[in-house]
Every structure is written in structure tokens, then in C-alpha cells.
């Protein structure tokens, strides 16, 4: 499996580039920029360690409780469900779509 791209062949039609990972109460959150589906994600300026990380056009947060995307540079998928916003959300992230990949 390549760290610079999807597994060969890509196992999904929606391709997203991993920006970084963050620990979650269960597993991790994957902050990613969707490359080929402009309807998914929203433009965001992301902050990390209180410093600006960068501005990206189609940011999503992928819930990854089993940490199956750990170490990947790209996450490809076909089907997903939108997740509700957590109650303790960082207000800077309230407009970022949160998803769980189902396929």
C-alpha cells in the first residue's frame, strides 16, 4: 500500500488527500481535502497547535474509530453517511462536514 496514494487500485470513486490526523475519544479523526467531488466538503482555513495550517477548498472530517486509515496519504471511498456535530466541537470546525465511510 502506498503512502502517497490510494491502495492500488483505488478502492473508491471519491478521492481525498489526508491533511492530518487527530485523536478522537474512539479512534481518530481524519482531516482531508476532497480532490474530485467539489460538492463534498467546504473551504476552510485549518488551525493546528494554534497556528494556521493552510486553506483548503473541500475539507471534510472522516470519523475513523477503527483507525483503518492511519498512515495513509489518500483515502478513497464510494459511500458515506453524514455524522452529527459533536456537542464539544471547536467552533472553528462547525462548518466542516463530518462523515463516516460505509464503502
PDB file of N, CA and C in Angstrom:
ATOM      1  N   UNK A   1       0.843  -1.175   0.000  1.00  0.00           N
ATOM      2  CA  UNK A   1       0.000   0.000   0.000  1.00  0.00           C
ATOM      3  C   UNK A   1       0.888   1.237   0.000  1.00  0.00           C
ATOM      4  N   UNK A   2       0.608   2.180  -0.854  1.00  0.00           N
ATOM      5  CA  UNK A   2       1.425   3.382  -0.981  1.00  0.00           C
ATOM      6  C   UNK A   2       0.979   4.446   0.002  1.00  0.00           C
ATOM      7  N   UNK A   3       1.908   5.155   0.580  1.00  0.00           N
ATOM      8  CA  UNK A   3       1.562   6.249   1.475  1.00  0.00           C
ATOM      9  C   UNK A   3       1.261   7.521   0.713  1.00  0.00           C
ATOM     10  N   UNK A   4       1.549   7.559  -0.570  1.00  0.00           N
ATOM     11  CA  UNK A   4       1.315   8.765  -1.349  1.00  0.00           C
ATOM     12  C   UNK A   4       0.031   8.695  -2.158  1.00  0.00           C
ATOM     13  N   UNK A   5      -0.647   7.569  -2.168  1.00  0.00           N
ATOM     14  CA  UNK A   5      -1.875   7.469  -2.934  1.00  0.00           C
ATOM     15  C   UNK A   5      -2.761   6.382  -2.377  1.00  0.00           C
ATOM     16  N   UNK A   6      -3.852   6.162  -3.061  1.00  0.00           N
ATOM     17  CA  UNK A   6      -4.779   5.122  -2.632  1.00  0.00           C
ATOM     18  C   UNK A   6      -4.133   3.765  -2.856  1.00  0.00           C
ATOM     19  N   UNK A   7      -4.685   2.757  -2.190  1.00  0.00           N
ATOM     20  CA  UNK A   7      -4.186   1.420  -2.459  1.00  0.00           C
ATOM     21  C   UNK A   7      -4.425   1.129  -3.932  1.00  0.00           C
ATOM     22  N   UNK A   8      -3.638   0.254  -4.489  1.00  0.00           N
ATOM     23  CA  UNK A   8      -3.681   0.024  -5.923  1.00  0.00           C
ATOM     24  C   UNK A   8      -4.528  -1.193  -6.228  1.00  0.00           C
ATOM     25  N   UNK A   9      -5.636  -1.135  -6.936  1.00  0.00           N
ATOM     26  CA  UNK A   9      -6.244   0.064  -7.485  1.00  0.00           C
ATOM     27  C   UNK A   9      -7.021   0.840  -6.422  1.00  0.00           C
ATOM     28  N   UNK A  10      -7.348   2.079  -6.738  1.00  0.00           N
ATOM     29  CA  UNK A  10      -8.089   2.927  -5.798  1.00  0.00           C
ATOM     30  C   UNK A  10      -9.411   2.249  -5.472  1.00  0.00           C
ATOM     31  N   UNK A  11      -9.732   2.133  -4.192  1.00  0.00           N
ATOM     32  CA  UNK A  11     -10.925   1.402  -3.778  1.00  0.00           C
ATOM     33  C   UNK A  11     -12.113   2.314  -3.539  1.00  0.00           C
ATOM     34  N   UNK A  12     -12.271   3.304  -4.389  1.00  0.00           N
ATOM     35  CA  UNK A  12     -13.421   4.198  -4.298  1.00  0.00           C
ATOM     36  C   UNK A  12     -13.326   5.287  -5.342  1.00  0.00           C
ATOM     37  N   UNK A  13     -14.464   5.891  -5.663  1.00  0.00           N
ATOM     38  CA  UNK A  13     -14.503   6.916  -6.699  1.00  0.00           C
ATOM     39  C   UNK A  13     -14.293   8.315  -6.153  1.00  0.00           C
ATOM     40  N   UNK A  14     -14.499   8.509  -4.848  1.00  0.00           N
ATOM     41  CA  UNK A  14     -14.249   9.815  -4.235  1.00  0.00           C
ATOM     42  C   UNK A  14     -12.863   9.743  -3.610  1.00  0.00           C
ATOM     43  N   UNK A  15     -11.987  10.632  -4.036  1.00  0.00           N
ATOM     44  CA  UNK A  15     -10.611  10.611  -3.555  1.00  0.00           C
ATOM     45  C   UNK A  15     -10.350  11.839  -2.701  1.00  0.00           C
ATOM     46  N   UNK A  16      -9.745  11.636  -1.544  1.00  0.00           N
ATOM     47  CA  UNK A  16      -9.416  12.750  -0.664  1.00  0.00           C
ATOM     48  C   UNK A  16      -7.975  12.630  -0.201  1.00  0.00           C
ATOM     49  N   UNK A  17      -7.292  13.760  -0.124  1.00  0.00           N
ATOM     50  CA  UNK A  17      -5.910  13.805   0.340  1.00  0.00           C
ATOM     51  C   UNK A  17      -5.917  14.075   1.837  1.00  0.00           C
ATOM     52  N   UNK A  18      -5.250  13.220   2.580  1.00  0.00           N
ATOM     53  CA  UNK A  18      -5.183  13.383   4.026  1.00  0.00           C
ATOM     54  C   UNK A  18      -4.323  14.597   4.357  1.00  0.00           C
ATOM     55  N   UNK A  19      -4.859  15.474   5.207  1.00  0.00           N
ATOM     56  CA  UNK A  19      -4.114  16.642   5.662  1.00  0.00           C
ATOM     57  C   UNK A  19      -3.410  16.325   6.975  1.00  0.00           C
ATOM     58  N   UNK A  20      -4.172  15.772   7.925  1.00  0.00           N
ATOM     59  CA  UNK A  20      -3.594  15.325   9.197  1.00  0.00           C
ATOM     60  C   UNK A  20      -4.617  14.515   9.972  1.00  0.00           C
ATOM     61  N   UNK A  21      -4.145  13.884  11.033  1.00  0.00           N
ATOM     62  CA  UNK A  21      -4.985  13.059  11.906  1.00  0.00           C
ATOM     63  C   UNK A  21      -5.062  13.723  13.276  1.00  0.00           C
ATOM     64  N   UNK A  22      -6.191  13.496  13.965  1.00  0.00           N
ATOM     65  CA  UNK A  22      -6.348  13.989  15.328  1.00  0.00           C
ATOM     66  C   UNK A  22      -6.982  12.884  16.157  1.00  0.00           C
ATOM     67  N   UNK A  23      -6.496  12.693  17.373  1.00  0.00           N
ATOM     68  CA  UNK A  23      -7.079  11.690  18.271  1.00  0.00           C
ATOM     69  C   UNK A  23      -8.542  12.019  18.544  1.00  0.00           C
ATOM     70  N   UNK A  24      -9.352  10.998  18.625  1.00  0.00           N
ATOM     71  CA  UNK A  24     -10.767  11.137  18.960  1.00  0.00           C
ATOM     72  C   UNK A  24     -11.036  10.271  20.188  1.00  0.00           C
ATOM     73  N   UNK A  25     -12.178  10.476  20.863  1.00  0.00           N
ATOM     74  CA  UNK A  25     -12.485   9.617  22.013  1.00  0.00           C
ATOM     75  C   UNK A  25     -12.437   8.130  21.658  1.00  0.00           C
ATOM     76  N   UNK A  26     -12.868   7.799  20.441  1.00  0.00           N
ATOM     77  CA  UNK A  26     -12.747   6.431  19.927  1.00  0.00           C
ATOM     78  C   UNK A  26     -12.046   6.521  18.582  1.00  0.00           C
ATOM     79  N   UNK A  27     -10.807   6.067  18.521  1.00  0.00           N
ATOM     80  CA  UNK A  27     -10.079   6.072  17.254  1.00  0.00           C
ATOM     81  C   UNK A  27      -9.476   7.424  16.936  1.00  0.00           C
ATOM     82  N   UNK A  28      -9.684   7.857  15.683  1.00  0.00           N
ATOM     83  CA  UNK A  28      -9.102   9.117  15.228  1.00  0.00           C
ATOM     84  C   UNK A  28     -10.049   9.825  14.267  1.00  0.00           C
ATOM     85  N   UNK A  29      -9.760  11.100  14.038  1.00  0.00           N
ATOM     86  CA  UNK A  29     -10.440  11.889  13.019  1.00  0.00           C
ATOM     87  C   UNK A  29      -9.422  12.134  11.916  1.00  0.00           C
ATOM     88  N   UNK A  30      -9.865  11.997  10.675  1.00  0.00           N
ATOM     89  CA  UNK A  30      -9.009  12.235   9.520  1.00  0.00           C
ATOM     90  C   UNK A  30      -9.473  13.545   8.880  1.00  0.00           C
ATOM     91  N   UNK A  31      -8.601  14.529   8.886  1.00  0.00           N
ATOM     92  CA  UNK A  31      -8.887  15.790   8.209  1.00  0.00           C
ATOM     93  C   UNK A  31      -8.369  15.630   6.790  1.00  0.00           C
ATOM     94  N   UNK A  32      -9.263  15.782   5.816  1.00  0.00           N
ATOM     95  CA  UNK A  32      -8.896  15.506   4.429  1.00  0.00           C
ATOM     96  C   UNK A  32      -9.495  16.548   3.496  1.00  0.00           C
ATOM     97  N   UNK A  33      -8.868  16.710   2.348  1.00  0.00           N
ATOM     98  CA  UNK A  33      -9.345  17.608   1.306  1.00  0.00           C
ATOM     99  C   UNK A  33      -9.812  16.751   0.134  1.00  0.00           C
ATOM    100  N   UNK A  34     -11.092  16.854  -0.217  1.00  0.00           N
ATOM    101  CA  UNK A  34     -11.662  16.053  -1.304  1.00  0.00           C
ATOM    102  C   UNK A  34     -11.138  16.596  -2.634  1.00  0.00           C
ATOM    103  N   UNK A  35     -10.588  15.701  -3.450  1.00  0.00           N
ATOM    104  CA  UNK A  35      -9.941  16.115  -4.698  1.00  0.00           C
ATOM    105  C   UNK A  35     -10.860  16.117  -5.906  1.00  0.00           C
ATOM    106  N   UNK A  36     -11.844  15.218  -5.942  1.00  0.00           N
ATOM    107  CA  UNK A  36     -12.599  15.071  -7.193  1.00  0.00           C
ATOM    108  C   UNK A  36     -14.118  15.116  -7.017  1.00  0.00           C
ATOM    109  N   UNK A  37     -14.611  15.680  -5.930  1.00  0.00           N
ATOM    110  CA  UNK A  37     -16.059  15.858  -5.745  1.00  0.00           C
ATOM    111  C   UNK A  37     -16.281  17.191  -5.037  1.00  0.00           C
ATOM    112  N   UNK A  38     -16.383  18.297  -5.812  1.00  0.00           N
ATOM    113  CA  UNK A  38     -16.488  19.610  -5.200  1.00  0.00           C
ATOM    114  C   UNK A  38     -17.750  19.816  -4.355  1.00  0.00           C
ATOM    115  N   UNK A  39     -18.753  18.939  -4.500  1.00  0.00           N
ATOM    116  CA  UNK A  39     -19.974  19.095  -3.698  1.00  0.00           C
ATOM    117  C   UNK A  39     -19.779  18.622  -2.260  1.00  0.00           C
ATOM    118  N   UNK A  40     -18.696  17.897  -2.012  1.00  0.00           N
ATOM    119  CA  UNK A  40     -18.428  17.362  -0.679  1.00  0.00           C
ATOM    120  C   UNK A  40     -17.314  18.178  -0.041  1.00  0.00           C
ATOM    121  N   UNK A  41     -17.537  18.640   1.143  1.00  0.00           N
ATOM    122  CA  UNK A  41     -16.532  19.437   1.838  1.00  0.00           C
ATOM    123  C   UNK A  41     -16.796  20.921   1.693  1.00  0.00           C
ATOM    124  N   UNK A  42     -16.063  21.708   2.472  1.00  0.00           N
ATOM    125  CA  UNK A  42     -16.211  23.152   2.415  1.00  0.00           C
ATOM    126  C   UNK A  42     -14.841  23.797   2.569  1.00  0.00           C
ATOM    127  N   UNK A  43     -14.714  25.001   2.009  1.00  0.00           N
ATOM    128  CA  UNK A  43     -13.432  25.690   2.099  1.00  0.00           C
ATOM    129  C   UNK A  43     -13.188  26.081   3.545  1.00  0.00           C
ATOM    130  N   UNK A  44     -12.004  25.746   4.033  1.00  0.00           N
ATOM    131  CA  UNK A  44     -11.657  26.005   5.426  1.00  0.00           C
ATOM    132  C   UNK A  44     -10.209  26.410   5.556  1.00  0.00           C
ATOM    133  N   UNK A  45      -9.964  27.307   6.498  1.00  0.00           N
ATOM    134  CA  UNK A  45      -8.604  27.581   6.936  1.00  0.00           C
ATOM    135  C   UNK A  45      -8.432  26.807   8.228  1.00  0.00           C
ATOM    136  N   UNK A  46      -7.565  25.816   8.201  1.00  0.00           N
ATOM    137  CA  UNK A  46      -7.390  24.926   9.346  1.00  0.00           C
ATOM    138  C   UNK A  46      -6.292  25.438  10.263  1.00  0.00           C
ATOM    139  N   UNK A  47      -6.503  25.221  11.564  1.00  0.00           N
ATOM    140  CA  UNK A  47      -5.532  25.596  12.587  1.00  0.00           C
ATOM    141  C   UNK A  47      -5.030  24.322  13.250  1.00  0.00           C
ATOM    142  N   UNK A  48      -3.729  24.286  13.533  1.00  0.00           N
ATOM    143  CA  UNK A  48      -3.122  23.175  14.278  1.00  0.00           C
ATOM    144  C   UNK A  48      -2.159  23.756  15.275  1.00  0.00           C
ATOM    145  N   UNK A  49      -2.307  23.358  16.518  1.00  0.00           N
ATOM    146  CA  UNK A  49      -1.446  23.888  17.581  1.00  0.00           C
ATOM    147  C   UNK A  49      -1.476  25.420  17.586  1.00  0.00           C
ATOM    148  N   UNK A  50      -2.688  25.969  17.393  1.00  0.00           N
ATOM    149  CA  UNK A  50      -2.926  27.419  17.371  1.00  0.00           C
ATOM    150  C   UNK A  50      -2.133  28.163  16.307  1.00  0.00           C
ATOM    151  N   UNK A  51      -1.726  27.462  15.258  1.00  0.00           N
ATOM    152  CA  UNK A  51      -1.072  28.089  14.119  1.00  0.00           C
ATOM    153  C   UNK A  51      -1.849  27.732  12.868  1.00  0.00           C
ATOM    154  N   UNK A  52      -1.858  28.646  11.907  1.00  0.00           N
ATOM    155  CA  UNK A  52      -2.573  28.373  10.666  1.00  0.00           C
ATOM    156  C   UNK A  52      -1.858  27.259   9.909  1.00  0.00           C
ATOM    157  N   UNK A  53      -2.616  26.209   9.568  1.00  0.00           N
ATOM    158  CA  UNK A  53      -2.064  25.061   8.853  1.00  0.00           C
ATOM    159  C   UNK A  53      -2.168  25.267   7.346  1.00  0.00           C
ATOM    160  N   UNK A  54      -3.239  25.929   6.912  1.00  0.00           N
ATOM    161  CA  UNK A  54      -3.441  26.171   5.488  1.00  0.00           C
ATOM    162  C   UNK A  54      -4.916  26.298   5.162  1.00  0.00           C
ATOM    163  N   UNK A  55      -5.202  26.788   3.973  1.00  0.00           N
ATOM    164  CA  UNK A  55      -6.575  26.914   3.490  1.00  0.00           C
ATOM    165  C   UNK A  55      -6.759  25.905   2.360  1.00  0.00           C
ATOM    166  N   UNK A  56      -7.844  25.143   2.460  1.00  0.00           N
ATOM    167  CA  UNK A  56      -8.107  24.068   1.506  1.00  0.00           C
ATOM    168  C   UNK A  56      -9.546  24.193   1.018  1.00  0.00           C
ATOM    169  N   UNK A  57      -9.821  23.847  -0.264  1.00  0.00           N
ATOM    170  CA  UNK A  57     -11.136  24.113  -0.849  1.00  0.00           C
ATOM    171  C   UNK A  57     -12.266  23.158  -0.447  1.00  0.00           C
ATOM    172  N   UNK A  58     -11.982  21.904  -0.115  1.00  0.00           N
ATOM    173  CA  UNK A  58     -13.061  20.929   0.111  1.00  0.00           C
ATOM    174  C   UNK A  58     -12.741  20.036   1.308  1.00  0.00           C
ATOM    175  N   UNK A  59     -12.699  20.627   2.501  1.00  0.00           N
ATOM    176  CA  UNK A  59     -12.301  19.907   3.707  1.00  0.00           C
ATOM    177  C   UNK A  59     -13.463  19.091   4.271  1.00  0.00           C
ATOM    178  N   UNK A  60     -13.142  17.860   4.674  1.00  0.00           N
ATOM    179  CA  UNK A  60     -14.068  17.003   5.406  1.00  0.00           C
ATOM    180  C   UNK A  60     -13.322  16.417   6.603  1.00  0.00           C
ATOM    181  N   UNK A  61     -14.094  15.953   7.565  1.00  0.00           N
ATOM    182  CA  UNK A  61     -13.526  15.220   8.692  1.00  0.00           C
ATOM    183  C   UNK A  61     -14.131  13.821   8.640  1.00  0.00           C
ATOM    184  N   UNK A  62     -13.262  12.819   8.536  1.00  0.00           N
ATOM    185  CA  UNK A  62     -13.713  11.427   8.451  1.00  0.00           C
ATOM    186  C   UNK A  62     -13.571  10.791   9.825  1.00  0.00           C
ATOM    187  N   UNK A  63     -14.673  10.258  10.341  1.00  0.00           N
ATOM    188  CA  UNK A  63     -14.645   9.532  11.605  1.00  0.00           C
ATOM    189  C   UNK A  63     -14.030   8.161  11.336  1.00  0.00           C
ATOM    190  N   UNK A  64     -12.977   7.836  12.063  1.00  0.00           N
ATOM    191  CA  UNK A  64     -12.242   6.593  11.835  1.00  0.00           C
ATOM    192  C   UNK A  64     -12.033   5.860  13.163  1.00  0.00           C
ATOM    193  N   UNK A  65     -13.097   5.277  13.721  1.00  0.00           N
ATOM    194  CA  UNK A  65     -12.989   4.645  15.039  1.00  0.00           C
ATOM    195  C   UNK A  65     -12.060   3.435  15.064  1.00  0.00           C
ATOM    196  N   UNK A  66     -11.906   2.706  13.961  1.00  0.00           N
ATOM    197  CA  UNK A  66     -11.014   1.544  13.928  1.00  0.00           C
ATOM    198  C   UNK A  66      -9.606   1.910  13.476  1.00  0.00           C
ATOM    199  N   UNK A  67      -9.361   3.187  13.185  1.00  0.00           N
ATOM    200  CA  UNK A  67      -8.062   3.690  12.732  1.00  0.00           C
ATOM    201  C   UNK A  67      -7.552   2.936  11.501  1.00  0.00           C
ATOM    202  N   UNK A  68      -8.471   2.573  10.588  1.00  0.00           N
ATOM    203  CA  UNK A  68      -8.066   1.833   9.395  1.00  0.00           C
ATOM    204  C   UNK A  68      -7.391   2.719   8.350  1.00  0.00           C
ATOM    205  N   UNK A  69      -7.446   4.042   8.520  1.00  0.00           N
ATOM    206  CA  UNK A  69      -6.801   4.949   7.568  1.00  0.00           C
ATOM    207  C   UNK A  69      -5.474   5.482   8.095  1.00  0.00           C
ATOM    208  N   UNK A  70      -5.049   5.018   9.258  1.00  0.00           N
ATOM    209  CA  UNK A  70      -3.818   5.500   9.879  1.00  0.00           C
ATOM    210  C   UNK A  70      -2.635   5.337   8.923  1.00  0.00           C
ATOM    211  N   UNK A  71      -1.884   6.411   8.752  1.00  0.00           N
ATOM    212  CA  UNK A  71      -0.696   6.373   7.916  1.00  0.00           C
ATOM    213  C   UNK A  71      -0.933   6.556   6.428  1.00  0.00           C
ATOM    214  N   UNK A  72      -2.176   6.603   5.990  1.00  0.00           N
ATOM    215  CA  UNK A  72      -2.452   6.773   4.563  1.00  0.00           C
ATOM    216  C   UNK A  72      -2.319   8.237   4.163  1.00  0.00           C
ATOM    217  N   UNK A  73      -1.901   8.468   2.942  1.00  0.00           N
ATOM    218  CA  UNK A  73      -1.826   9.816   2.402  1.00  0.00           C
ATOM    219  C   UNK A  73      -3.092  10.190   1.658  1.00  0.00           C
ATOM    220  N   UNK A  74      -3.845   9.177   1.231  1.00  0.00           N
ATOM    221  CA  UNK A  74      -5.078   9.387   0.478  1.00  0.00           C
ATOM    222  C   UNK A  74      -6.121   8.392   0.971  1.00  0.00           C
ATOM    223  N   UNK A  75      -7.363   8.858   1.078  1.00  0.00           N
ATOM    224  CA  UNK A  75      -8.475   7.973   1.430  1.00  0.00           C
ATOM    225  C   UNK A  75      -9.470   8.019   0.284  1.00  0.00           C
ATOM    226  N   UNK A  76      -9.769   6.843  -0.286  1.00  0.00           N
ATOM    227  CA  UNK A  76     -10.737   6.738  -1.374  1.00  0.00           C
ATOM    228  C   UNK A  76     -11.964   5.999  -0.862  1.00  0.00           C
ATOM    229  N   UNK A  77     -13.145   6.416  -1.332  1.00  0.00           N
ATOM    230  CA  UNK A  77     -14.373   5.766  -0.877  1.00  0.00           C
ATOM    231  C   UNK A  77     -15.492   6.027  -1.869  1.00  0.00           C
ATOM    232  N   UNK A  78     -16.559   5.252  -1.740  1.00  0.00           N
ATOM    233  CA  UNK A  78     -17.731   5.423  -2.590  1.00  0.00           C
ATOM    234  C   UNK A  78     -18.944   5.912  -1.797  1.00  0.00           C
ATOM    235  N   UNK A  79     -19.169   5.303  -0.638  1.00  0.00           N
ATOM    236  CA  UNK A  79     -20.381   5.611   0.116  1.00  0.00           C
ATOM    237  C   UNK A  79     -20.024   6.091   1.514  1.00  0.00           C
ATOM    238  N   UNK A  80     -20.840   7.016   2.005  1.00  0.00           N
ATOM    239  CA  UNK A  80     -20.605   7.573   3.328  1.00  0.00           C
ATOM    240  C   UNK A  80     -21.920   8.051   3.912  1.00  0.00           C
ATOM    241  N   UNK A  81     -21.923   8.265   5.209  1.00  0.00           N
ATOM    242  CA  UNK A  81     -23.075   8.878   5.872  1.00  0.00           C
ATOM    243  C   UNK A  81     -22.568  10.132   6.580  1.00  0.00           C
ATOM    244  N   UNK A  82     -23.404  11.159   6.579  1.00  0.00           N
ATOM    245  CA  UNK A  82     -23.051  12.383   7.296  1.00  0.00           C
ATOM    246  C   UNK A  82     -23.256  12.136   8.778  1.00  0.00           C
ATOM    247  N   UNK A  83     -22.350  12.670   9.585  1.00  0.00           N
ATOM    248  CA  UNK A  83     -22.393  12.492  11.026  1.00  0.00           C
ATOM    249  C   UNK A  83     -22.855  13.792  11.684  1.00  0.00           C
ATOM    250  N   UNK A  84     -23.559  13.686  12.797  1.00  0.00           N
ATOM    251  CA  UNK A  84     -23.950  14.904  13.516  1.00  0.00           C
ATOM    252  C   UNK A  84     -22.714  15.553  14.152  1.00  0.00           C
ATOM    253  N   UNK A  85     -22.802  16.847  14.363  1.00  0.00           N
ATOM    254  CA  UNK A  85     -21.706  17.556  15.015  1.00  0.00           C
ATOM    255  C   UNK A  85     -21.670  17.182  16.489  1.00  0.00           C
ATOM    256  N   UNK A  86     -20.495  16.955  17.040  1.00  0.00           N
ATOM    257  CA  UNK A  86     -20.409  16.650  18.464  1.00  0.00           C
ATOM    258  C   UNK A  86     -20.755  17.890  19.295  1.00  0.00           C
ATOM    259  N   UNK A  87     -21.159  17.672  20.519  1.00  0.00           N
ATOM    260  CA  UNK A  87     -21.540  18.798  21.376  1.00  0.00           C
ATOM    261  C   UNK A  87     -20.341  19.618  21.815  1.00  0.00           C
ATOM    262  N   UNK A  88     -19.167  19.009  21.875  1.00  0.00           N
ATOM    263  CA  UNK A  88     -17.975  19.720  22.336  1.00  0.00           C
ATOM    264  C   UNK A  88     -17.091  20.174  21.171  1.00  0.00           C
ATOM    265  N   UNK A  89     -17.711  20.530  20.053  1.00  0.00           N
ATOM    266  CA  UNK A  89     -16.963  20.874  18.844  1.00  0.00           C
ATOM    267  C   UNK A  89     -16.225  22.202  19.001  1.00  0.00           C
ATOM    268  N   UNK A  90     -15.045  22.262  18.399  1.00  0.00           N
ATOM    269  CA  UNK A  90     -14.306  23.513  18.279  1.00  0.00           C
ATOM    270  C   UNK A  90     -15.111  24.387  17.302  1.00  0.00           C
ATOM    271  N   UNK A  91     -15.487  25.578  17.718  1.00  0.00           N
ATOM    272  CA  UNK A  91     -16.346  26.421  16.887  1.00  0.00           C
ATOM    273  C   UNK A  91     -15.723  26.746  15.532  1.00  0.00           C
ATOM    274  N   UNK A  92     -14.415  26.681  15.414  1.00  0.00           N
ATOM    275  CA  UNK A  92     -13.769  26.918  14.116  1.00  0.00           C
ATOM    276  C   UNK A  92     -14.056  25.777  13.145  1.00  0.00           C
ATOM    277  N   UNK A  93     -14.554  24.649  13.651  1.00  0.00           N
ATOM    278  CA  UNK A  93     -14.800  23.486  12.801  1.00  0.00           C
ATOM    279  C   UNK A  93     -16.281  23.213  12.576  1.00  0.00           C
ATOM    280  N   UNK A  94     -17.140  24.143  12.963  1.00  0.00           N
ATOM    281  CA  UNK A  94     -18.578  23.875  12.897  1.00  0.00           C
ATOM    282  C   UNK A  94     -19.108  23.747  11.468  1.00  0.00           C
ATOM    283  N   UNK A  95     -18.401  24.289  10.480  1.00  0.00           N
ATOM    284  CA  UNK A  95     -18.866  24.223   9.093  1.00  0.00           C
ATOM    285  C   UNK A  95     -18.198  23.112   8.288  1.00  0.00           C
ATOM    286  N   UNK A  96     -17.386  22.311   8.934  1.00  0.00           N
ATOM    287  CA  UNK A  96     -16.717  21.219   8.221  1.00  0.00           C
ATOM    288  C   UNK A  96     -17.609  19.980   8.261  1.00  0.00           C
ATOM    289  N   UNK A  97     -17.994  19.453   7.096  1.00  0.00           N
ATOM    290  CA  UNK A  97     -18.807  18.235   7.090  1.00  0.00           C
ATOM    291  C   UNK A  97     -18.051  17.058   7.739  1.00  0.00           C
ATOM    292  N   UNK A  98     -18.755  16.313   8.574  1.00  0.00           N
ATOM    293  CA  UNK A  98     -18.202  15.127   9.216  1.00  0.00           C
ATOM    294  C   UNK A  98     -18.898  13.921   8.624  1.00  0.00           C
ATOM    295  N   UNK A  99     -18.094  12.937   8.229  1.00  0.00           N
ATOM    296  CA  UNK A  99     -18.674  11.764   7.590  1.00  0.00           C
ATOM    297  C   UNK A  99     -18.106  10.485   8.212  1.00  0.00           C
ATOM    298  N   UNK A 100     -18.817   9.409   7.967  1.00  0.00           N
ATOM    299  CA  UNK A 100     -18.346   8.069   8.290  1.00  0.00           C
ATOM    300  C   UNK A 100     -18.423   7.286   6.983  1.00  0.00           C
ATOM    301  N   UNK A 101     -17.322   6.660   6.623  1.00  0.00           N
ATOM    302  CA  UNK A 101     -17.268   5.921   5.351  1.00  0.00           C
ATOM    303  C   UNK A 101     -17.910   4.546   5.530  1.00  0.00           C
ATOM    304  N   UNK A 102     -18.849   4.235   4.636  1.00  0.00           N
ATOM    305  CA  UNK A 102     -19.526   2.945   4.702  1.00  0.00           C
ATOM    306  C   UNK A 102     -19.036   1.990   3.617  1.00  0.00           C
ATOM    307  N   UNK A 103     -18.430   2.528   2.548  1.00  0.00           N
ATOM    308  CA  UNK A 103     -17.880   1.682   1.477  1.00  0.00           C
ATOM    309  C   UNK A 103     -16.841   2.437   0.688  1.00  0.00           C
TER     310      UNK A 103
END
